[in-house]
PDB file of C-alpha atoms in Angstrom:
ATOM      1  CA  MET A   1     -38.230 -43.556  -3.528  1.00 44.00           C
ATOM      2  CA  ASP A   2     -35.202 -42.457  -1.595  1.00 50.00           C
ATOM      3  CA  LYS A   3     -34.072 -38.810  -1.678  1.00 54.00           C
ATOM      4  CA  LYS A   4     -30.511 -40.004  -2.526  1.00 57.00           C
ATOM      5  CA  GLU A   5     -31.749 -41.699  -5.544  1.00 58.00           C
ATOM      6  CA  ASN A   6     -33.531 -38.535  -6.855  1.00 62.00           C
ATOM      7  CA  LYS A   7     -30.524 -36.263  -6.113  1.00 70.00           C
ATOM      8  CA  VAL A   8     -28.408 -35.614  -9.262  1.00 68.00           C
ATOM      9  CA  SER A   9     -25.307 -33.658  -8.933  1.00 73.00           C
ATOM     10  CA  ILE A  10     -24.254 -30.697 -11.073  1.00 70.00           C
ATOM     11  CA  LYS A  11     -21.171 -32.670 -12.052  1.00 68.00           C
ATOM     12  CA  GLU A  12     -23.213 -35.501 -13.366  1.00 71.00           C
ATOM     13  CA  THR A  13     -25.488 -33.273 -15.570  1.00 74.00           C
ATOM     14  CA  LEU A  14     -22.822 -31.165 -17.147  1.00 71.00           C
ATOM     15  CA  ASP A  15     -20.825 -31.994 -20.047  1.00 79.00           C
ATOM     16  CA  SER A  16     -17.200 -32.784 -19.256  1.00 80.00           C
ATOM     17  CA  ASN A  17     -16.086 -30.003 -21.515  1.00 84.00           C
ATOM     18  CA  VAL A  18     -18.330 -27.486 -19.854  1.00 85.00           C
ATOM     19  CA  LEU A  19     -17.243 -28.759 -16.358  1.00 83.00           C
ATOM     20  CA  SER A  20     -13.526 -28.479 -17.421  1.00 87.00           C
ATOM     21  CA  ARG A  21     -14.046 -24.855 -18.486  1.00 90.00           C
ATOM     22  CA  LEU A  22     -15.930 -24.029 -15.330  1.00 90.00           C
ATOM     23  CA  GLN A  23     -13.072 -25.411 -13.363  1.00 92.00           C
ATOM     24  CA  GLN A  24     -10.497 -23.546 -15.352  1.00 96.00           C
ATOM     25  CA  LYS A  25     -12.431 -20.349 -14.840  1.00 97.00           C
ATOM     26  CA  LYS A  26     -12.539 -21.021 -11.098  1.00 97.00           C
ATOM     27  CA  LYS A  27      -8.674 -21.410 -11.149  1.00 98.00           C
ATOM     28  CA  GLU A  28      -8.284 -18.196 -13.112  1.00 98.00           C
ATOM     29  CA  LEU A  29     -10.729 -16.217 -10.731  1.00 98.00           C
ATOM     30  CA  LYS A  30      -8.652 -17.536  -7.643  1.00 98.00           C
ATOM     31  CA  ALA A  31      -5.467 -16.524  -9.085  1.00 98.00           C
ATOM     32  CA  LEU A  32      -6.760 -13.056  -9.999  1.00 98.00           C
ATOM     33  CA  GLU A  33      -8.237 -12.610  -6.488  1.00 98.00           C
ATOM     34  CA  GLU A  34      -4.691 -13.499  -5.085  1.00 98.00           C
ATOM     35  CA  GLN A  35      -3.040 -11.032  -7.249  1.00 98.00           C
ATOM     36  CA  LYS A  36      -5.402  -8.295  -6.130  1.00 98.00           C
ATOM     37  CA  ARG A  37      -4.818  -9.157  -2.464  1.00 98.00           C
ATOM     38  CA  LYS A  38      -1.147  -9.068  -2.907  1.00 98.00           C
ATOM     39  CA  GLN A  39      -1.366  -5.751  -4.732  1.00 98.00           C
ATOM     40  CA  GLU A  40      -3.496  -4.218  -1.967  1.00 98.00           C
ATOM     41  CA  GLU A  41      -1.067  -5.580   0.752  1.00 97.00           C
ATOM     42  CA  MET A  42       1.846  -3.762  -1.228  1.00 97.00           C
ATOM     43  CA  ARG A  43      -0.104  -0.645  -1.649  1.00 97.00           C
ATOM     44  CA  ILE A  44      -0.879  -0.459   2.159  1.00 97.00           C
ATOM     45  CA  ARG A  45       2.859  -1.220   2.972  1.00 95.00           C
ATOM     46  CA  GLU A  46       3.993   1.573   0.650  1.00 95.00           C
ATOM     47  CA  GLU A  47       1.435   4.162   2.016  1.00 94.00           C
ATOM     48  CA  ARG A  48       2.545   3.131   5.588  1.00 90.00           C
ATOM     49  CA  LYS A  49       6.223   3.607   4.673  1.00 90.00           C
ATOM     50  CA  ARG A  50       5.367   7.133   3.011  1.00 90.00           C
ATOM     51  CA  ARG A  51       3.586   8.160   5.962  1.00 86.00           C
ATOM     52  CA  GLU A  52       6.326   7.165   8.176  1.00 83.00           C
ATOM     53  CA  GLN A  53       8.858   9.100   6.225  1.00 85.00           C
ATOM     54  CA  SER A  54       6.799  12.280   6.137  1.00 82.00           C
ATOM     55  CA  LYS A  55       6.648  12.500  10.029  1.00 80.00           C
ATOM     56  CA  THR A  56       8.543  15.154  11.932  1.00 82.00           C
ATOM     57  CA  PHE A  57      11.003  14.323  14.500  1.00 80.00           C
ATOM     58  CA  GLU A  58       8.605  15.460  17.051  1.00 79.00           C
ATOM     59  CA  GLN A  59       5.958  12.979  15.930  1.00 81.00           C
ATOM     60  CA  LEU A  60       8.548  10.234  15.992  1.00 78.00           C
ATOM     61  CA  LEU A  61       9.587  11.045  19.541  1.00 77.00           C
ATOM     62  CA  ASP A  62       6.122  11.290  20.681  1.00 78.00           C
ATOM     63  CA  GLU A  63       5.303   7.711  19.262  1.00 78.00           C
ATOM     64  CA  SER A  64       8.518   6.171  20.714  1.00 76.00           C
ATOM     65  CA  ASN A  65       8.097   3.874  23.633  1.00 73.00           C
ATOM     66  CA  LEU A  66      11.304   4.881  25.274  1.00 71.00           C
ATOM     67  CA  ASP A  67      11.235   6.987  28.522  1.00 71.00           C
ATOM     68  CA  TRP A  68      13.455   9.893  27.334  1.00 63.00           C
ATOM     69  CA  LYS A  69      13.652  11.273  30.827  1.00 73.00           C
ATOM     70  CA  GLN A  70      15.935   8.376  31.870  1.00 72.00           C
ATOM     71  CA  PHE A  71      18.606   9.640  29.263  1.00 69.00           C
ATOM     72  CA  LYS A  72      18.898  13.099  30.670  1.00 62.00           C
TER      73      LYS A  72
END
């Protein structure tokens, strides 16, 4: 006997109704995961913006890439 003949896929053994429910659940989980990822990105952006707004003028100058000695 060939291994290919013995091998039966899950798709072949499952009822079509069960298979469709599993596929639907997979889509729902993907959508939920995508939504969580977007919310996390938004939270990180808001946190970064809040930290930027709370910096002092001195901190902003220190982080600046410009050479302020040239402007004296």
